[in-house]
mmCIF file of C-alpha atoms (C1' of nucleotides) in Angstrom:
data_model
loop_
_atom_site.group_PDB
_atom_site.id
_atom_site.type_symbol
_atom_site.label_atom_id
_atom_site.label_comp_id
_atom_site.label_asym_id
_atom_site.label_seq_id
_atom_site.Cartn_x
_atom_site.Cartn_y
_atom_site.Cartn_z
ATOM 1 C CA UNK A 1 175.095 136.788 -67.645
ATOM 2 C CA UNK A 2 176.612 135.741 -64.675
ATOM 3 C CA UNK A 3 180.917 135.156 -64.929
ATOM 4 C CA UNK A 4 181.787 131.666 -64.502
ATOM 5 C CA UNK A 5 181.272 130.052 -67.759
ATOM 6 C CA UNK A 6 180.960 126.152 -66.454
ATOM 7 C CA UNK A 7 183.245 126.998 -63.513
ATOM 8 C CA UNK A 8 181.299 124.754 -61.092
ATOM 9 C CA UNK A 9 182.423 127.447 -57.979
ATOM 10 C CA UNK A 10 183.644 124.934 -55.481
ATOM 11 C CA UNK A 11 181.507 122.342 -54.177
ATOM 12 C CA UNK A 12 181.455 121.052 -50.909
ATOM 13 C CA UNK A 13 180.428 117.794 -49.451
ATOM 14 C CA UNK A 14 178.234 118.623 -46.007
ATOM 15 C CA UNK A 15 175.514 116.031 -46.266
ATOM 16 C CA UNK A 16 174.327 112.605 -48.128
ATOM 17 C CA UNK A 17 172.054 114.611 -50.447
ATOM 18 C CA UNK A 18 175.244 116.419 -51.690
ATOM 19 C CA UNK A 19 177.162 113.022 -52.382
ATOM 20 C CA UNK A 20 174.049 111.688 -53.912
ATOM 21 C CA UNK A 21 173.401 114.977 -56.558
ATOM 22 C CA UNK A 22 176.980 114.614 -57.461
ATOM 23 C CA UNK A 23 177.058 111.254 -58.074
ATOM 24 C CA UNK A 24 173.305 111.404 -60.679
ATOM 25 C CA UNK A 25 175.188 114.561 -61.807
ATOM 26 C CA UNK A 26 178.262 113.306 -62.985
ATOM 27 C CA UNK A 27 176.641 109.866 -63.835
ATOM 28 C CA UNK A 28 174.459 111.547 -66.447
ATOM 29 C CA UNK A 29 177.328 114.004 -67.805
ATOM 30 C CA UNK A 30 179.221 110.452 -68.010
ATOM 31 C CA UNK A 31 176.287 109.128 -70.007
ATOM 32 C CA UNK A 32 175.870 106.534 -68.120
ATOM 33 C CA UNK A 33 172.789 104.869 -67.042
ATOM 34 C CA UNK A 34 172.097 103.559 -63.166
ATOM 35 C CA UNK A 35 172.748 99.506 -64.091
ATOM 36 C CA UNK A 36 176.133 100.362 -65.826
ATOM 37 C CA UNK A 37 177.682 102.541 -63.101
ATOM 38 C CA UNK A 38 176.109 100.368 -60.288
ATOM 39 C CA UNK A 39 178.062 97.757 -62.380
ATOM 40 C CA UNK A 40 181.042 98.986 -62.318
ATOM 41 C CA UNK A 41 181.186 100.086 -59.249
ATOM 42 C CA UNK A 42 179.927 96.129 -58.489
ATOM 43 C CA UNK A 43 176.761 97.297 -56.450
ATOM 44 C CA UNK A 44 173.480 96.616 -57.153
ATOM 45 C CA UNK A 45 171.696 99.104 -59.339
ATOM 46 C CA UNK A 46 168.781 99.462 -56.170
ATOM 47 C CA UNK A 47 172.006 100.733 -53.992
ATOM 48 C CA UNK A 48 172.548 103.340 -56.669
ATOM 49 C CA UNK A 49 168.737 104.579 -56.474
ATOM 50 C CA UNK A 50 169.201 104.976 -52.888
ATOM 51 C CA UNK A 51 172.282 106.478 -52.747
ATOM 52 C CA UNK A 52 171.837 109.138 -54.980
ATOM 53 C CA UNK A 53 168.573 109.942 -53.226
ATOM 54 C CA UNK A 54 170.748 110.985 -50.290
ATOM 55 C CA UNK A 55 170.536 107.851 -48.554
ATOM 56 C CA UNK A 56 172.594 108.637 -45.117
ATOM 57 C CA UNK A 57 173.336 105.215 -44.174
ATOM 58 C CA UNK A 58 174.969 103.797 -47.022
ATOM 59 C CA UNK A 59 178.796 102.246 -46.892
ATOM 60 C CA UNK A 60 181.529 104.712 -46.914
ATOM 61 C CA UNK A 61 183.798 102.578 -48.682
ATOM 62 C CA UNK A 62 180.903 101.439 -52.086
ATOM 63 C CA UNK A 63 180.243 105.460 -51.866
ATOM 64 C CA UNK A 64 184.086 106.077 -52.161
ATOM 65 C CA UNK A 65 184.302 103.490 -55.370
ATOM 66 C CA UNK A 66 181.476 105.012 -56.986
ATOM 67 C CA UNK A 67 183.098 108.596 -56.876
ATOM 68 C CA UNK A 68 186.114 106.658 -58.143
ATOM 69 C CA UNK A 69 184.707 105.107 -60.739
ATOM 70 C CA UNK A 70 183.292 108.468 -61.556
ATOM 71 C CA UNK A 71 186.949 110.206 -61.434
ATOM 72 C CA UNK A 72 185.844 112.748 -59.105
ATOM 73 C CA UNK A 73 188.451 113.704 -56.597
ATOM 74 C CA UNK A 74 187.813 114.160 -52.811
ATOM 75 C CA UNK A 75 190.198 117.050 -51.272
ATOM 76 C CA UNK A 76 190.270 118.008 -47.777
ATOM 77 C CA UNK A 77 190.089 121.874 -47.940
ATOM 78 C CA UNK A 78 190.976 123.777 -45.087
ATOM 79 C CA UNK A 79 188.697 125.223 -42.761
ATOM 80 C CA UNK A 80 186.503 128.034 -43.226
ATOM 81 C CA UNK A 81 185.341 129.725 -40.176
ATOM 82 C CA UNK A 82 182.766 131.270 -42.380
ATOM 83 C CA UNK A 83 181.046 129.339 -45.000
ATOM 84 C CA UNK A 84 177.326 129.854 -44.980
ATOM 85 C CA UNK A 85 175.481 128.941 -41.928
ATOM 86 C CA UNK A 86 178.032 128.401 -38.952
ATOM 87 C CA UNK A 87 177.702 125.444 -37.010
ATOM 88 C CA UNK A 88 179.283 126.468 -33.448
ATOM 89 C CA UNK A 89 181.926 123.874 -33.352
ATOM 90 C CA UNK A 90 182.378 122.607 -29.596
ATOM 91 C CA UNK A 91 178.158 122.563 -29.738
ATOM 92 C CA UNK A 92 176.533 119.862 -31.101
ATOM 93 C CA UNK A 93 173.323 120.380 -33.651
ATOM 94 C CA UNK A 94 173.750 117.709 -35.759
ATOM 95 C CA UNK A 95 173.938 114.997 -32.786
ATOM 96 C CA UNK A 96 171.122 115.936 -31.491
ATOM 97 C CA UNK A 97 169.018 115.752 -34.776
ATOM 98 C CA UNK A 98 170.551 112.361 -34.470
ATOM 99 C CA UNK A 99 168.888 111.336 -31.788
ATOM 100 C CA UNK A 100 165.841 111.670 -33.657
ATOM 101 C CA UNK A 101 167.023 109.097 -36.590
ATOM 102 C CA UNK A 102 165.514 109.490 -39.780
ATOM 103 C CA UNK A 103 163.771 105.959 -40.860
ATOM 104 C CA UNK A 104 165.725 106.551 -44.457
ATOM 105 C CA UNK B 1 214.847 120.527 -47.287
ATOM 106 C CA UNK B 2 211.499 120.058 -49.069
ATOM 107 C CA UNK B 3 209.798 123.520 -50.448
ATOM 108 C CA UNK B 4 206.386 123.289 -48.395
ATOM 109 C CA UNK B 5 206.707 124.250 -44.719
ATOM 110 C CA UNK B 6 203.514 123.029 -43.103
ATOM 111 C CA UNK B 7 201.253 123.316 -45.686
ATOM 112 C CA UNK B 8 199.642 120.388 -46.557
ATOM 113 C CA UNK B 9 199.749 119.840 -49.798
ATOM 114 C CA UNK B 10 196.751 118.264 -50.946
ATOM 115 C CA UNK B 11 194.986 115.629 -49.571
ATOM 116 C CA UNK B 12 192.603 113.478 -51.347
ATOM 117 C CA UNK B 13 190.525 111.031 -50.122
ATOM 118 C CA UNK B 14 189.977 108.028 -51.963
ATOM 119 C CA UNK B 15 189.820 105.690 -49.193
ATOM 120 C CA UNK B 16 188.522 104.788 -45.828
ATOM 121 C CA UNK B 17 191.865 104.369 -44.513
ATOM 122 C CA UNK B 18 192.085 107.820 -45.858
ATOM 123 C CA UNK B 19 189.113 108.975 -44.008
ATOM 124 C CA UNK B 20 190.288 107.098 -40.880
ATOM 125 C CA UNK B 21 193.827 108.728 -40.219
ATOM 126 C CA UNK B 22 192.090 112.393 -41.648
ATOM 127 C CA UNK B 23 189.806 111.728 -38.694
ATOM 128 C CA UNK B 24 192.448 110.854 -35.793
ATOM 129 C CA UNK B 25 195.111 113.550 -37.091
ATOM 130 C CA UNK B 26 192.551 116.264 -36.737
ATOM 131 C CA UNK B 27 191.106 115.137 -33.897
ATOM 132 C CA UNK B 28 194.152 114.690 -32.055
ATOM 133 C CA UNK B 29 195.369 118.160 -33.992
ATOM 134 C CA UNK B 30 192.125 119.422 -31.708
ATOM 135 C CA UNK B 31 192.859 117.908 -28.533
ATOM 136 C CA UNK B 32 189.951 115.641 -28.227
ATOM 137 C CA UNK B 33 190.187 112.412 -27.151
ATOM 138 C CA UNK B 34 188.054 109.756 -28.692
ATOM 139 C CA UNK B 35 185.529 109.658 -25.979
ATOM 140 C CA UNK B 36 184.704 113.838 -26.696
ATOM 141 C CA UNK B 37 184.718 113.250 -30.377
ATOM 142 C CA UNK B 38 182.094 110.489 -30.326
ATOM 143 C CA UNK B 39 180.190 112.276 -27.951
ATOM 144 C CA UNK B 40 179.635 115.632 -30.199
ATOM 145 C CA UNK B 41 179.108 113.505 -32.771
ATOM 146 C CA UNK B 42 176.513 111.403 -31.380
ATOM 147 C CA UNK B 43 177.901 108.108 -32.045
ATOM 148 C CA UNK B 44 179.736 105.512 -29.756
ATOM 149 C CA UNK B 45 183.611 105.447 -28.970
ATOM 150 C CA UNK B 46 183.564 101.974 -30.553
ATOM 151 C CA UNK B 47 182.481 103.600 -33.869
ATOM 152 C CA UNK B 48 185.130 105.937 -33.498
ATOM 153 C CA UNK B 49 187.689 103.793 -32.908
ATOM 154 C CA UNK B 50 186.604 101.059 -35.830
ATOM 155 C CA UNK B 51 186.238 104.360 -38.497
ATOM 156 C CA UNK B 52 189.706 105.844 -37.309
ATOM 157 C CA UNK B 53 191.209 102.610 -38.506
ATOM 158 C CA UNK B 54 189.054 102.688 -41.926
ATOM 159 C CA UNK B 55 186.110 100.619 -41.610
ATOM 160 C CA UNK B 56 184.787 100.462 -44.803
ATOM 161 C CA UNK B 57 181.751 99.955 -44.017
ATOM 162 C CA UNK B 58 180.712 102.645 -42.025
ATOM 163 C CA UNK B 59 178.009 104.752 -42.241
ATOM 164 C CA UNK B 60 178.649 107.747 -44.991
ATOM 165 C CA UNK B 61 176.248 110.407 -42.724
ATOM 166 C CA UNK B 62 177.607 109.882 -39.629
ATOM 167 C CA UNK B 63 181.567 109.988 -40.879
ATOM 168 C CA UNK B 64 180.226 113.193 -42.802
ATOM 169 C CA UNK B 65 178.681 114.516 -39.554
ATOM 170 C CA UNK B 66 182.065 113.972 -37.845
ATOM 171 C CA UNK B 67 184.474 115.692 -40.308
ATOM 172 C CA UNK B 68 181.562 118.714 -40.106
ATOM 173 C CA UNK B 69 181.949 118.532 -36.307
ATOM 174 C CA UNK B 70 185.924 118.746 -36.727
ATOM 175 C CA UNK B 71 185.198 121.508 -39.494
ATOM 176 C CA UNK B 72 187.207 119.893 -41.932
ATOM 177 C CA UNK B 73 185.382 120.827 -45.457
ATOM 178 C CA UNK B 74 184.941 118.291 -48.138
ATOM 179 C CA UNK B 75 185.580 119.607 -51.468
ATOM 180 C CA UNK B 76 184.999 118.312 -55.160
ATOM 181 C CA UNK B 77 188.001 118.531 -56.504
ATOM 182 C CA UNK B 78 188.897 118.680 -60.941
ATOM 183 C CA UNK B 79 189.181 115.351 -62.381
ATOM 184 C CA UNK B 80 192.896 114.959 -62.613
ATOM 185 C CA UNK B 81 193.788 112.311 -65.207
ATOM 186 C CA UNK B 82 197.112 111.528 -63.977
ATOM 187 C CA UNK B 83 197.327 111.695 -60.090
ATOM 188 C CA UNK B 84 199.213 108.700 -58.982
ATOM 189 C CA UNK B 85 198.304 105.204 -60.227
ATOM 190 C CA UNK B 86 195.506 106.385 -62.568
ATOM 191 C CA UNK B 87 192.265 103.501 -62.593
ATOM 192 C CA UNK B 88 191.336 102.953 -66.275
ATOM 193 C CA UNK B 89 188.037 104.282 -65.851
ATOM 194 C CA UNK B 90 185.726 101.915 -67.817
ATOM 195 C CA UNK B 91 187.025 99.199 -66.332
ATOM 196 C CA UNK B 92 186.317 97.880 -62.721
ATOM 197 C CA UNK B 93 189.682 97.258 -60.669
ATOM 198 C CA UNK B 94 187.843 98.180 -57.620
ATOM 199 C CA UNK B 95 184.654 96.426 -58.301
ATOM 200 C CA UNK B 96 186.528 92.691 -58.407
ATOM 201 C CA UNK B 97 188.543 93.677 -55.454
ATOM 202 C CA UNK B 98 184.973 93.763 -54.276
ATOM 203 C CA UNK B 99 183.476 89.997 -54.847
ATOM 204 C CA UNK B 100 186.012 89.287 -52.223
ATOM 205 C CA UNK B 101 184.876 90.943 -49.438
ATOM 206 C CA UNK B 102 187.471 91.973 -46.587
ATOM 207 C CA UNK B 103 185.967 90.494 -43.270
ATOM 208 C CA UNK B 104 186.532 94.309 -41.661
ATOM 209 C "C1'" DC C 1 150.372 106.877 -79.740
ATOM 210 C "C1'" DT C 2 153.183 102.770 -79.030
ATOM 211 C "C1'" DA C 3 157.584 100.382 -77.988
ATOM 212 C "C1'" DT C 4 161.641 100.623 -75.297
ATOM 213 C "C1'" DA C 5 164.642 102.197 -72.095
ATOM 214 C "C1'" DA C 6 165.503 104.146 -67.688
ATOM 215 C "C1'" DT C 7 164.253 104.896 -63.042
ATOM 216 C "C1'" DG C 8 161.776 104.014 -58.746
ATOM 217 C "C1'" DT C 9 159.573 100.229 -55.414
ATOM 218 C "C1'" DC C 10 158.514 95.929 -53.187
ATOM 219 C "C1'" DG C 11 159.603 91.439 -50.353
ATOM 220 C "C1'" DC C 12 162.684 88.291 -48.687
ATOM 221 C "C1'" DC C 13 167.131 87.070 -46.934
ATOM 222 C "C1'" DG C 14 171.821 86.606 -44.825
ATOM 223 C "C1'" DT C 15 175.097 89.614 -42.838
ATOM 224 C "C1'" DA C 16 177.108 93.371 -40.501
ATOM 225 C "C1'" DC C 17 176.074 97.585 -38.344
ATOM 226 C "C1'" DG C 18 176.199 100.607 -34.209
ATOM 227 C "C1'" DT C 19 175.272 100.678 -29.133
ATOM 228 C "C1'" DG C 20 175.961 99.939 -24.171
ATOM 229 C "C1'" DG C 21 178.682 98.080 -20.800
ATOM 230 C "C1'" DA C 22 182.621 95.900 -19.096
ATOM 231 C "C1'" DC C 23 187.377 94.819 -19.347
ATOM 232 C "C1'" DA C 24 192.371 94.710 -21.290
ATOM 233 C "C1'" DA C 25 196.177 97.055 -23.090
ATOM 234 C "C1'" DT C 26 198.648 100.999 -23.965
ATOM 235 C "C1'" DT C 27 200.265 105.750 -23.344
ATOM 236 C "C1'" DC C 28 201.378 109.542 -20.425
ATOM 237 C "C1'" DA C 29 202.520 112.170 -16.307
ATOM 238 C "C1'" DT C 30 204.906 112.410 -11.981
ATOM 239 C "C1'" DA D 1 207.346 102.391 -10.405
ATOM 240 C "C1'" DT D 2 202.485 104.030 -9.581
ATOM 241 C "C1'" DG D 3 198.206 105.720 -11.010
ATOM 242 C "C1'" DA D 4 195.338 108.014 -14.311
ATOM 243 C "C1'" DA D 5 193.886 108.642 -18.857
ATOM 244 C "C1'" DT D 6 193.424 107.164 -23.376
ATOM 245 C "C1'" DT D 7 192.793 103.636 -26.641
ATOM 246 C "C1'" DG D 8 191.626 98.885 -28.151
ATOM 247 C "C1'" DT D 9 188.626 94.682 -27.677
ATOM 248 C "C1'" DC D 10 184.759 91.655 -26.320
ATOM 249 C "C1'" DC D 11 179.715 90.302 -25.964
ATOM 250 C "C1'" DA D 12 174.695 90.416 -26.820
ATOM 251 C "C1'" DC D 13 171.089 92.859 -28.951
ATOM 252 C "C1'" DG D 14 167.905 95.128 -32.090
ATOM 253 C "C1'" DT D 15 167.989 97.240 -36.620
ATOM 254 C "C1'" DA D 16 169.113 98.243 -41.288
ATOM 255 C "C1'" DC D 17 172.117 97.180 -44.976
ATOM 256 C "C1'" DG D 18 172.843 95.538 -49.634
ATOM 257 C "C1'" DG D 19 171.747 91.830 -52.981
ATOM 258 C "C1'" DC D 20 168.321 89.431 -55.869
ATOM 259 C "C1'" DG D 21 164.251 89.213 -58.725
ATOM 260 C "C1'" DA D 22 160.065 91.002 -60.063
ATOM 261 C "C1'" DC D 23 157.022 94.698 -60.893
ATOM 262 C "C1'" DA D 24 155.349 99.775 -61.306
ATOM 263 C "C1'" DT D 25 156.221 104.133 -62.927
ATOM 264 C "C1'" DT D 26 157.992 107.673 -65.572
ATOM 265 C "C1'" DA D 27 161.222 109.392 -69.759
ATOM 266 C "C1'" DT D 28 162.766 108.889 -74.382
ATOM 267 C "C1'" DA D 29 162.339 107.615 -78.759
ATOM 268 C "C1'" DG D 30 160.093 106.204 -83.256
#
DNA sequence: CTATAATGTCGCCGTACGTGGACAATTCAT
DNA sequence: ATGAATTGTCCACGTACGGCGACATTATAG
């Protein structure tokens, strides 16, 4: 089999899908169910449902409590000029996808 | 002196603040001004200039779409149980803080 | 197969978002 | 000191947020 043992290899955070898998992820490895977290992170449970379905527009600040309340850590790594698909920095792709705003 | 030259030593975001004076360093660090920034990341200056000072409740896609923009990667870092003042985990210290909502 | 829990949806509602445009205040060169 | 550039603030507007309560739809037992 493959080396790391549960090493998880280095995640990074790109996108609202990849806060929202972390979150289920580590809610469920927590053993806790959607009403308790949402509780303790004092959202509603229906925020939690959303969230971890990659909602994009959700509060920064409820999303930081919830990884909080989760104890999972947030580090700034430093840049990687190349990490999978390079987005040309100076050129804008993901604005312009913006434009185009996804109704949820 | 102090051992680390200009290495940062580890930054972890737990805040918006956090997020907010991550966002203006490294812009700054870029030499953008707000009115560049904004534009590759398809929002308005106002939004920039609310987030840079830690709105809380911005929106979690667009802040991640400007941190990809600035290429600063987000990483999931190991739960470490004692990194400054450690949150009980179980219990909701955030979550009261929360019934009493900041106006901004 | 049947209870029971867990998760996903639905409306309604008050509130704040993010935008565009204009203007004030501040910082920076010269 | 003068002017330009950058940053901060204001307003009005349309839109979506997040909460609540109820219900529908899967999982998980038993």
């Amino acid at each position: 089999m493959s080396p790391y043992g549960d090493i998880e290899v280095m995640m990074l955070i790109r996108t609202p899908q990849d806060i929202g898998a972390l979150l289920r992820e580590r809610r469920q490895k927590a053993g806790l169910d959607q009403a308790e977290l949402a509780r303790r992170v004092g959202v509603s449970r229906q925020w939690l449902v959303e969230v971890e379905h990659g909602k994009p527009r959700a509060e920064i600040g409820l999303v930081l409590r919830a990884l909080n309340v989760l104890d999972i850590p947030l580090e700034v790594g430093t840049p990687r000029y190349a990490t999978g698909v390079a987005d040309t920095p100076g050129i804008d792709i993901d604005a312009i996808v913006d434009a185009a705003r996804k109704p949820q």
